[in-house]
Short mmCIF file of C-alpha atoms and ligand atoms in Angstrom, two decimals:
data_model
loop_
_atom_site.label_atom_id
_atom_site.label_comp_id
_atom_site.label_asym_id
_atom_site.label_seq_id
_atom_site.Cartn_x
_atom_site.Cartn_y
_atom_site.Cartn_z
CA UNK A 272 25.25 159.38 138.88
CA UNK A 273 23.31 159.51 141.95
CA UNK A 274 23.66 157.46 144.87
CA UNK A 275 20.85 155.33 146.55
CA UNK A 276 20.55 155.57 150.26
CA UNK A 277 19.45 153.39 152.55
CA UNK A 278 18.18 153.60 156.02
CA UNK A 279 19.42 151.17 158.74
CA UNK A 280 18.95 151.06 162.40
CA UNK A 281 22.05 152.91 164.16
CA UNK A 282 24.14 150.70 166.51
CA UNK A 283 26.56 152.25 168.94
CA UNK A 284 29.33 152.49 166.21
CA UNK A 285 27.13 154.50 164.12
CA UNK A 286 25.67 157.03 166.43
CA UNK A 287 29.36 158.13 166.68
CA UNK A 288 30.62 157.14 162.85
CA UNK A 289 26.93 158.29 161.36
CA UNK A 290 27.83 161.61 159.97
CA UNK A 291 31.56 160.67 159.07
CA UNK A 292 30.23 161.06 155.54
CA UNK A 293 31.07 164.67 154.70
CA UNK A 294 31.26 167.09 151.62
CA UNK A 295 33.13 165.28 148.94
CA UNK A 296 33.93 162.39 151.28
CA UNK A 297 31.96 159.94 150.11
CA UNK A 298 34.29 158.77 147.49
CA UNK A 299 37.31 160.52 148.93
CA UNK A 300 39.58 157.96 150.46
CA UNK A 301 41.86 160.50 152.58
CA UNK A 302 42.59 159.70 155.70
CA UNK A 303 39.90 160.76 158.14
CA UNK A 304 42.94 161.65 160.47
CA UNK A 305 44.98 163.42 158.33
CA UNK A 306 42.28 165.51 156.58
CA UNK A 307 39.95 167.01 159.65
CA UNK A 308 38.54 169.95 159.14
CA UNK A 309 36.43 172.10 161.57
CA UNK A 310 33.08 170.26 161.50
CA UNK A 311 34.39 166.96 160.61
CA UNK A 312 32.93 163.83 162.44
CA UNK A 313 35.09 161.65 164.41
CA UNK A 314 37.30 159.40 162.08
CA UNK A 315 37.50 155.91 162.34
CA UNK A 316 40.32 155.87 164.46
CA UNK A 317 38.92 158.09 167.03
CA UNK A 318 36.07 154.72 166.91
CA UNK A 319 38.41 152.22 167.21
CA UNK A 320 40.25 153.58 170.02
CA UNK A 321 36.82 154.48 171.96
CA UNK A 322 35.69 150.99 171.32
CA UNK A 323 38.88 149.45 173.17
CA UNK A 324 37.66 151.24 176.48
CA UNK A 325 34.00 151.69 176.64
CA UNK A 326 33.40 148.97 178.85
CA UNK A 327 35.44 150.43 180.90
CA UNK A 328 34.44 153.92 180.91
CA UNK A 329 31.21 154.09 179.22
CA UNK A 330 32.40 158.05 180.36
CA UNK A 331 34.26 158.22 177.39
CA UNK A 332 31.62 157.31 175.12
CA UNK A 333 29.54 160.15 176.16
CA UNK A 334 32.16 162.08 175.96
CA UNK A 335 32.12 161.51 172.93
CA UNK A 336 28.60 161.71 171.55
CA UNK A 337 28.88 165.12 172.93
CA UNK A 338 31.67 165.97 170.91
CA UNK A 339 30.07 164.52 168.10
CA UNK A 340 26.49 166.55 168.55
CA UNK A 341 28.35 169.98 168.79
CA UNK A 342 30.26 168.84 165.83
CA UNK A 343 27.27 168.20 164.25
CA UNK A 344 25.43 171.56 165.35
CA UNK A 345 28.83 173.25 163.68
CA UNK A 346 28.21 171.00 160.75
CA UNK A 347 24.66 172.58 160.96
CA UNK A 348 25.25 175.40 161.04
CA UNK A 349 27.36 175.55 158.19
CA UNK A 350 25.60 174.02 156.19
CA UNK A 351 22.46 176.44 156.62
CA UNK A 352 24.86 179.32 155.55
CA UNK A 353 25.49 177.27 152.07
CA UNK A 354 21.82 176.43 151.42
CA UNK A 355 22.39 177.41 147.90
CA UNK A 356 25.26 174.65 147.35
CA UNK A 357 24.14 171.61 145.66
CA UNK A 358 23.59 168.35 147.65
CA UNK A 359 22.96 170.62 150.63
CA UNK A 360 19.19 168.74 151.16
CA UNK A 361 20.67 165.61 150.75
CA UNK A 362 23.29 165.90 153.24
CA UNK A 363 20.75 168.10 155.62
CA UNK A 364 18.23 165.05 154.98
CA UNK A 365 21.54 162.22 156.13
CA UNK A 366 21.41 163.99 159.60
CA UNK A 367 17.85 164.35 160.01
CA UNK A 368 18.04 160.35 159.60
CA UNK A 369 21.04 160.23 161.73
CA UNK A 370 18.88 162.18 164.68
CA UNK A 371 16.52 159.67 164.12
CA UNK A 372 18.74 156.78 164.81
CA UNK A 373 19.02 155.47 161.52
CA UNK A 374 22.46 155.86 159.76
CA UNK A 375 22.92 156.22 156.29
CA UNK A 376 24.64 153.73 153.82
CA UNK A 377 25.44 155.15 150.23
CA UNK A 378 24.72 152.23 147.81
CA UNK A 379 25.99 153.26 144.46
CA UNK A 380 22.83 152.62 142.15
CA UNK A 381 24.70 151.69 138.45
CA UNK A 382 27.43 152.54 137.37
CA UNK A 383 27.39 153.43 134.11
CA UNK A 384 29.65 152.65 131.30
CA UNK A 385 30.16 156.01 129.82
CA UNK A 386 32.30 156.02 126.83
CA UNK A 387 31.32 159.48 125.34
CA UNK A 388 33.59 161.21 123.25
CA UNK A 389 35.94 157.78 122.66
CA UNK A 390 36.81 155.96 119.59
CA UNK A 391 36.96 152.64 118.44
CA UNK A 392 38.36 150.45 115.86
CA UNK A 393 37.06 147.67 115.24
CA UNK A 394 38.66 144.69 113.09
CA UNK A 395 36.55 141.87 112.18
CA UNK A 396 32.63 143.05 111.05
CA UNK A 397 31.64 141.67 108.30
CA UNK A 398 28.05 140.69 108.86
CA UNK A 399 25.45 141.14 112.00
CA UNK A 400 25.65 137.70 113.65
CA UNK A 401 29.81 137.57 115.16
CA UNK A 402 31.06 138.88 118.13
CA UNK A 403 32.47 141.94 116.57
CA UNK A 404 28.87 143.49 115.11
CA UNK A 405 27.74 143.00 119.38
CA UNK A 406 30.68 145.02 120.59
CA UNK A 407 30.40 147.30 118.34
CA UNK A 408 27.07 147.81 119.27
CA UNK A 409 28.18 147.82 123.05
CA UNK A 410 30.47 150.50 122.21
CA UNK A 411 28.27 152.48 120.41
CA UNK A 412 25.92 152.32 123.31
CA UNK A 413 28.21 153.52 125.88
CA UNK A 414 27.96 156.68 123.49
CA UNK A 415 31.60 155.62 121.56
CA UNK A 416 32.40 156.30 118.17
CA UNK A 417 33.01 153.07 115.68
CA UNK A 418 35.23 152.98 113.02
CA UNK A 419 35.47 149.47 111.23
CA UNK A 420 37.98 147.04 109.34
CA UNK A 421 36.96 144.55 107.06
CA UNK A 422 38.49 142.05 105.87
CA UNK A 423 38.95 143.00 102.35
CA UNK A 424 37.08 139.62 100.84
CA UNK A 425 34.44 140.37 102.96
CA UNK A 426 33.76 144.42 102.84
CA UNK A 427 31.72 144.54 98.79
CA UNK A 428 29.07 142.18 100.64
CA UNK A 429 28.84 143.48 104.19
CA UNK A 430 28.49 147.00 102.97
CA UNK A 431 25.61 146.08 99.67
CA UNK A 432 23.92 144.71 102.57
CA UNK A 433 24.08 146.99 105.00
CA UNK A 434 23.14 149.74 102.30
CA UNK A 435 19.93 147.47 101.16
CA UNK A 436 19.26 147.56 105.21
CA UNK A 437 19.71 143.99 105.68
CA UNK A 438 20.96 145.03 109.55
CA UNK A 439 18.68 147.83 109.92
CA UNK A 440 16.62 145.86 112.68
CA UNK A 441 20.16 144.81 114.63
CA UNK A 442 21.69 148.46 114.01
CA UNK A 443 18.72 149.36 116.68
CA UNK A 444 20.00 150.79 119.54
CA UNK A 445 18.13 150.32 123.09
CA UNK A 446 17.28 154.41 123.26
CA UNK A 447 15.97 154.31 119.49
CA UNK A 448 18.78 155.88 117.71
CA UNK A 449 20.42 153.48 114.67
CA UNK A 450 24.38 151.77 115.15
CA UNK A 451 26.07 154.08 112.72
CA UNK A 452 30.09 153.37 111.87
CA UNK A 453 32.25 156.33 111.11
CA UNK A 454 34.05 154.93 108.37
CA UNK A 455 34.40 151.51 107.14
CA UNK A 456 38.06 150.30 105.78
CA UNK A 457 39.16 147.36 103.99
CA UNK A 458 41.74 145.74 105.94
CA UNK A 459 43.09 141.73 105.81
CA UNK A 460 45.01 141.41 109.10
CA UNK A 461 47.53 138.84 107.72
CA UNK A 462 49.60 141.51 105.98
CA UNK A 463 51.51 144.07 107.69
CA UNK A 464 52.89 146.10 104.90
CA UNK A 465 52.37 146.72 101.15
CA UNK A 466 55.69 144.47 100.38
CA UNK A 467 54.10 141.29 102.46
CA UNK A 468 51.36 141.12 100.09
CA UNK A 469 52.28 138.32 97.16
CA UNK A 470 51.12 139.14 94.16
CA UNK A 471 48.72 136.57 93.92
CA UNK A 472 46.52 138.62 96.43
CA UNK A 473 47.64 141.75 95.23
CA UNK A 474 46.05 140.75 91.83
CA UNK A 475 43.39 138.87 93.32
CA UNK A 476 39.85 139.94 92.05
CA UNK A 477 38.55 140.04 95.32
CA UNK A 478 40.98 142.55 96.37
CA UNK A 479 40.60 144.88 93.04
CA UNK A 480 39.64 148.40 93.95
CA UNK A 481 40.58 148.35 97.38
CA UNK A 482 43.88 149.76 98.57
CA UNK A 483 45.91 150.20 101.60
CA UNK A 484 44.31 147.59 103.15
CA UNK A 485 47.48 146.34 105.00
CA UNK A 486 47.56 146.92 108.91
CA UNK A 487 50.59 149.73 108.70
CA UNK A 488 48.48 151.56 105.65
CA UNK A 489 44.96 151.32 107.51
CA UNK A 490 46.07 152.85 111.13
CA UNK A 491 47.93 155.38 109.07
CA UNK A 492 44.81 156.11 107.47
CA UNK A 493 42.63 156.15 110.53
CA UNK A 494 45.23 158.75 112.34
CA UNK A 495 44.46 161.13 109.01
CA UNK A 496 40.94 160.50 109.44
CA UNK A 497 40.49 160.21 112.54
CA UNK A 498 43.19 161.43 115.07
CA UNK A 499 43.92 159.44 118.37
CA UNK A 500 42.15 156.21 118.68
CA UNK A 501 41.32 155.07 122.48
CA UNK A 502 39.99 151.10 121.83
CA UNK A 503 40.98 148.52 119.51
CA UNK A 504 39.14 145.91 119.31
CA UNK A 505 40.21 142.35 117.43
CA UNK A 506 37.28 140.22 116.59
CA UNK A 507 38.66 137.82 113.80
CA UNK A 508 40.35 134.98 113.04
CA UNK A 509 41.20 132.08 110.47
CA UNK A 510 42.27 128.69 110.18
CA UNK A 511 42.12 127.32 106.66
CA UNK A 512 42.16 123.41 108.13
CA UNK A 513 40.29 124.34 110.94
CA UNK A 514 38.18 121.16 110.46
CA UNK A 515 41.40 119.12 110.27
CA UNK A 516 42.78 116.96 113.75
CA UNK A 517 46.27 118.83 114.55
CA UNK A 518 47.90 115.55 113.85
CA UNK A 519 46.79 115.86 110.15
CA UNK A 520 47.70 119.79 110.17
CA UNK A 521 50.52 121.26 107.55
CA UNK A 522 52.97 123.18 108.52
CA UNK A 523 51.64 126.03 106.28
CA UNK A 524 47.64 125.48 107.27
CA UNK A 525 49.35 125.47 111.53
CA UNK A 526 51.24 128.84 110.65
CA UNK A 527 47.97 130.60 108.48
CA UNK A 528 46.39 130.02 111.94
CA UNK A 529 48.22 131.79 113.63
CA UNK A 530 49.28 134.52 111.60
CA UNK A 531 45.71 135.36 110.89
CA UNK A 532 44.74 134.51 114.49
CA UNK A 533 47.60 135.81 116.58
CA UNK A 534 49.81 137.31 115.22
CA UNK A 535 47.76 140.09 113.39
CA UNK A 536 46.80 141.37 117.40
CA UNK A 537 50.76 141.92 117.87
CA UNK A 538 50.29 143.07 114.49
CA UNK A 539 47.48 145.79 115.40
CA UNK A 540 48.78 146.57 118.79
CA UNK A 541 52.30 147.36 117.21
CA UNK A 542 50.98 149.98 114.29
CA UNK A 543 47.57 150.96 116.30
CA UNK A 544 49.34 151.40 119.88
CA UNK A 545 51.24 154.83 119.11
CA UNK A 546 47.58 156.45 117.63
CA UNK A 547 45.99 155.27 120.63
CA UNK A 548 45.42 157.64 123.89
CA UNK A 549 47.13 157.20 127.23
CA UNK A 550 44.35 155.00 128.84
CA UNK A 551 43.27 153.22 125.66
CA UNK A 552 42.17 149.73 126.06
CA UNK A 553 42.41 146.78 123.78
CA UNK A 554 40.69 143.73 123.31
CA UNK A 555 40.77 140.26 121.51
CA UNK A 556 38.32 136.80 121.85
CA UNK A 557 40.07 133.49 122.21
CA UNK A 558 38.52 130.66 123.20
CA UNK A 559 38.76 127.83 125.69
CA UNK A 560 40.52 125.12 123.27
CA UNK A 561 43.85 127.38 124.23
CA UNK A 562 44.11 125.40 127.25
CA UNK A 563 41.79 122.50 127.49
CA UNK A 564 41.03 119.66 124.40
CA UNK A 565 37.89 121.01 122.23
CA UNK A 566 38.30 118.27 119.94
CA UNK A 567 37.37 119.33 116.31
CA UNK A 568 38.47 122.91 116.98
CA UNK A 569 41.76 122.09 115.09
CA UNK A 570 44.08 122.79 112.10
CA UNK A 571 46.43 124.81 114.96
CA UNK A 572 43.52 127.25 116.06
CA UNK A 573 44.31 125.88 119.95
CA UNK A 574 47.75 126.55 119.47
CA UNK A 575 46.62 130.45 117.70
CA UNK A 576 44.45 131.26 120.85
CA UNK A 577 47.19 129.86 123.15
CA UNK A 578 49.39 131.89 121.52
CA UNK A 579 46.69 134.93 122.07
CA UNK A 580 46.36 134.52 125.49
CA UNK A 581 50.12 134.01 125.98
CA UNK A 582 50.68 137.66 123.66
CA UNK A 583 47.81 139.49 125.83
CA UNK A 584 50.14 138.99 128.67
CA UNK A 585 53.49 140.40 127.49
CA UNK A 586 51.50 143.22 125.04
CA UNK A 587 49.90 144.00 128.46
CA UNK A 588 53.28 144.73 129.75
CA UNK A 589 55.09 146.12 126.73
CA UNK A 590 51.98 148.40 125.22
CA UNK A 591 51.18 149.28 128.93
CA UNK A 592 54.94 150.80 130.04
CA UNK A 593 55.42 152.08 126.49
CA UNK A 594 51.69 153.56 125.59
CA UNK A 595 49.73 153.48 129.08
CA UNK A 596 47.30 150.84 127.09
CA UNK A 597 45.49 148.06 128.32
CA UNK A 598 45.73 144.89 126.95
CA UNK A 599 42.98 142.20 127.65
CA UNK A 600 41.07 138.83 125.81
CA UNK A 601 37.62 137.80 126.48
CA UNK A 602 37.38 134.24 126.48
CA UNK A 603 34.27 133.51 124.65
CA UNK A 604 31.61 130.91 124.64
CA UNK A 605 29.88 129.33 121.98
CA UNK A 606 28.13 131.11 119.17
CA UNK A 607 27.03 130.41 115.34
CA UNK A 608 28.81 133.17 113.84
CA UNK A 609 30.02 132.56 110.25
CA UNK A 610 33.31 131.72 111.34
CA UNK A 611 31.81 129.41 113.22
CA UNK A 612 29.90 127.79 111.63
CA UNK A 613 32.55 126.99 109.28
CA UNK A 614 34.12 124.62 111.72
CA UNK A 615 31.25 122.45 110.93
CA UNK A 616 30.00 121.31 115.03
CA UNK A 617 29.05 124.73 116.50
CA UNK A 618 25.45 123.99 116.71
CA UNK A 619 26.65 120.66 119.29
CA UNK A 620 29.03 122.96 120.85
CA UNK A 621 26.09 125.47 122.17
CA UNK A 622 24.55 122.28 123.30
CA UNK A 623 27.24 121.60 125.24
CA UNK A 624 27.22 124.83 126.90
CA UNK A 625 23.93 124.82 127.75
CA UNK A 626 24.08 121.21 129.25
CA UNK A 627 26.92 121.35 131.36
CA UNK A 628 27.69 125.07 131.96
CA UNK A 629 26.42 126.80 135.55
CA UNK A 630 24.47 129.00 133.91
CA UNK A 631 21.83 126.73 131.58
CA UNK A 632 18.89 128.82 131.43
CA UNK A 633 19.73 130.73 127.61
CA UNK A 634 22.58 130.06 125.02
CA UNK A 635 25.24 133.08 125.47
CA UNK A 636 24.61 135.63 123.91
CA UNK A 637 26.65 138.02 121.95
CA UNK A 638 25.85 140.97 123.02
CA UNK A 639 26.81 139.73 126.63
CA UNK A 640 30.57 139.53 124.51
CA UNK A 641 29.63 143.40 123.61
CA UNK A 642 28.66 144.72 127.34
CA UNK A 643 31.82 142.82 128.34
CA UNK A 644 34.30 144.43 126.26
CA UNK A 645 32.78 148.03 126.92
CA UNK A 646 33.35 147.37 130.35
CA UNK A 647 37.08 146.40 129.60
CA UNK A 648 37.50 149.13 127.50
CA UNK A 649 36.34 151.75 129.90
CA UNK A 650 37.77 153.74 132.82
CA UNK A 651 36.11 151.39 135.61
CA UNK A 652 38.37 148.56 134.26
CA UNK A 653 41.58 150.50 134.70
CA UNK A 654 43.53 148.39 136.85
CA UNK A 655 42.67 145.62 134.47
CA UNK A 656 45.70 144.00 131.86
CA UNK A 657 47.29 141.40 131.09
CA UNK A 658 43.73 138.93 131.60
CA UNK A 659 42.10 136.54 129.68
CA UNK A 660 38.09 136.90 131.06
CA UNK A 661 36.02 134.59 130.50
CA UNK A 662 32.48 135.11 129.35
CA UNK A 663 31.03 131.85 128.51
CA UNK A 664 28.30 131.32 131.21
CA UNK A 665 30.88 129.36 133.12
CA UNK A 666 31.87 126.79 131.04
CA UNK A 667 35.67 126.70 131.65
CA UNK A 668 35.22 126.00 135.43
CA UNK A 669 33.73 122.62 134.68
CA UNK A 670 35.71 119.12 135.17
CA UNK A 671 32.92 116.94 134.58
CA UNK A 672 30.35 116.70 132.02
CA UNK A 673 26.57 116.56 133.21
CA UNK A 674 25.60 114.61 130.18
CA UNK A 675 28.22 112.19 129.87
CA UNK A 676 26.68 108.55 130.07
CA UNK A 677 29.40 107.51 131.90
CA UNK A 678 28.07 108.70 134.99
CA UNK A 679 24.51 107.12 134.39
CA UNK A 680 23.54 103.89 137.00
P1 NAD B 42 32.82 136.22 112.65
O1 NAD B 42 32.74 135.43 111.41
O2 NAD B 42 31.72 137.15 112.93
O3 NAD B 42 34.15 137.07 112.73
C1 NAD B 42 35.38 136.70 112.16
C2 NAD B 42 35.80 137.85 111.30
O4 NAD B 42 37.15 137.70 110.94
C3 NAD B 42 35.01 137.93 110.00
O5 NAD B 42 34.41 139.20 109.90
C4 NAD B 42 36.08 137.78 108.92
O6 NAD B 42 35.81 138.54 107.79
C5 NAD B 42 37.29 138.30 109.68
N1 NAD B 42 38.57 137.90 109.12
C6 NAD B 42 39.01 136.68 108.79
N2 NAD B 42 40.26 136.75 108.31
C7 NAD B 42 40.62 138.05 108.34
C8 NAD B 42 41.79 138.77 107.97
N3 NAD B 42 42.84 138.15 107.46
N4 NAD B 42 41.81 140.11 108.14
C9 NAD B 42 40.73 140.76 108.64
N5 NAD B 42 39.61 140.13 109.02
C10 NAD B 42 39.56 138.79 108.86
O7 NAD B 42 32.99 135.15 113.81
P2 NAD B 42 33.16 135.32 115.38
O8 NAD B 42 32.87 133.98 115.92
O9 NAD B 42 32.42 136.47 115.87
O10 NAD B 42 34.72 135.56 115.54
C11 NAD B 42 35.26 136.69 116.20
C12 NAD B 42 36.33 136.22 117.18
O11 NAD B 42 35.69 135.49 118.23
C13 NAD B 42 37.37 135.28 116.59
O12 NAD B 42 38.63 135.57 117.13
C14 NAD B 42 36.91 133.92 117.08
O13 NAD B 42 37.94 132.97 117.15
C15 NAD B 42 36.44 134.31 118.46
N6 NAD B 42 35.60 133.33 119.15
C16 NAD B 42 34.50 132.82 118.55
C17 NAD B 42 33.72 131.89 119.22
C18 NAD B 42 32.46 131.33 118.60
O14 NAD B 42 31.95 130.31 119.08
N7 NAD B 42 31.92 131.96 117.59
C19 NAD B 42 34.08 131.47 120.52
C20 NAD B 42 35.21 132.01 121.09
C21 NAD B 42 35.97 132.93 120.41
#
């Protein structure tokens, strides 16, 4: 990736500092003091300590600019001898500028998300309208490979569709090429192992002709396929009284919650972590009812993305000391996904967010969920675990409602 440069006027400083940016240097942080080599310009140090005395002895300052120019004549010199060596104009072209009295700034340009030559899986497709269809997308055009999992009630009707190319004008890519997926598995996130599943879901008709489908039996079957994994993504969740008040909640509708919600990321993280890469990233969505009242979002799905957020924090620390994984949740604003919409007040919800949050001028959009996540899941987000980020134009920062009629005269 190239640099932009930028001209501005030299001050004192930069007359002396100007061509401290030298082969390599420019994104080496070794100290300027430790690392001189013939050539070299004057290190910030030397700078420093000039600037303490050159009211006093504007002598020394001369001294040295003089220093500097032979160093630079060296520098020359040198690099007229290497004319072949790539960047050589560039670098001949910084101290033409810095002659002129102009110094040179290096702006980087864009940095790119470049995810070439990972791979992803990614639990919780099953149509082109959630979260998980934009980050795979994201992914894929970073340049990463996709694998899917699908919840197994879900997977005969994603994948007629997607054959009768329902998503064709979604699978478009920005440089023309289609979203492909690897492979697609079943997969239902609320079992672990074959011996969880009851066999009123083992013989259920919407599970008939699909096997190993359980978490342990699909990231088995993505390390035969497949190999080393270096993102996991979890994009689903379920709360069969979703609709209901927690007050009105069973115990067994509170606890589906959060074992389809929750627990099936420890659940991934635990089988998925030992096929994933040193430097693999993970990701989940929660949303802001974890921590402040979203009334209607209920039947325990605040106390399942509490719990998330909570996990995302000790996974960060377990799965990063024992794999070298990241673990991170992106804290999601509205959208009318089909989960969604089965809670039944989405539509007010987006609304809401475009009412009240900072940014007002569009509804969020997915794919902003998408660029997100490829950013987490990348190298230039490798000092990031352990966070919950929020991408939901700002919402969570807000106390006050800028609709409510309780603040109208
Ligand atoms: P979605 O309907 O696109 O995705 C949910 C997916 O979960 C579906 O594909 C469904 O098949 C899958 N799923 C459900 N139970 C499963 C199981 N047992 N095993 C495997 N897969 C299962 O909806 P979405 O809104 O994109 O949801 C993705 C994530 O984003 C969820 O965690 C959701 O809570 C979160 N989120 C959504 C919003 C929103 O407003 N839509 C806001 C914040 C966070």
């Amino acid at each position: 990736m190239d640099d932009d440069v930028v001209d501005r006027p030299t001050d004192r400083r930069a007359l002396v500092h100007g061509e401290g940016v030298r082969e390599g240097s420019r994104l080496d942080h070794r100290s300027p003091v430790d690392d001189r080599r013939p050539g070299d310009a004057l290190s910030t140090t030397d700078v420093a300590a000039s600037n303490e005395n050159e009211n006093e002895n504007e002598n020394d300052l001369k001294d040295l600019k003089r220093r500097q120019n032979e160093r630079e004549e060296r520098t020359n010199a040198m690099a007229t001898q290497s004319a072949s060596f790539a960047g050589t104009r560039v670098r001949a072209n910084a101290r033409a500028r810095a002659r002129a009295g102009t110094r040179t700034v290096r702006v980087h340009a864009g940095l790119s998300v470049d995810l070439k030559g990972k791979k992803a899986f990614v639990a919780g497709v099953a149509d082109d309208n959630g979260f998980g269809w934009a980050i795979s997308k994201a992914l894929q055009e970073a340049g990463c490979e996709v694998i899917l999992g699908t919840w197994v009630p879900a997977l005969n009707i994603f994948e007629t569709s997607y054959r009768r190319g329902k998503f064709d004008e979604s699978r478009k890519l920005s440089d023309g090429r289609m979203m492909e997926f690897a492979k697609i598995y079943p997969m239902d996130a609320v079992f672990d192992t074959l011996d969880d599943v009851p066999e009123d879901v083992a013989t259920n008709k919407r599970y008939a002709g699909n096997t190993k489908w359980t978490v342990s039996e699909v990231a088995k079957c993505v390390q035969e396929d497949f190999g080393k994994i270096d993102i996991l993504v979890h994009s689903l969740a379920n709360g069969p009284e979703v609709a209901k008040p927690l007050l009105e909640t069973s115990r067994k509708g509170y606890l589906a919650a959060v074992s389809a919600s929750s627990y099936s990321n420890v659940s991934m993280i635990q089988h998925f972590g030992p096929l994933m890469n040193k430097g693999g990233a993970c990701i989940s969505l929660t949303y802001l009812a974890s921590e402040v009242v979203i009334p209607g979002y209920g039947g325990g799905m605040s106390s399942a993305k509490a719990a998330l957020e909570s996990d995302t924090r000790v996974l960060a620390y377990e799965a990063g000391r024992k794999w070298g994984i990241r673990v991170n949740t992106i804290s999601a604003g509205p959208l009318g996904s089909r989960a969604a919409k089965a809670i039944g007040f989405i539509d007010k919800m987006i609304n809401y967010s475009l009412t009240n949050a900072p940014l007002n001028e569009k509804p969020l959009k997915a794919i902003e969920i998408g660029n997100a996540t490829a950013f987490l899941c990348s190298p230039l987000a490798s000092g990031i675990t352990g966070a919950t980020i929020y991408v939901d134009n700002g919402l969570n920062i807000m106390g006050m409602a800028q609709d409510s009629r309780s603040t109208e005269n």
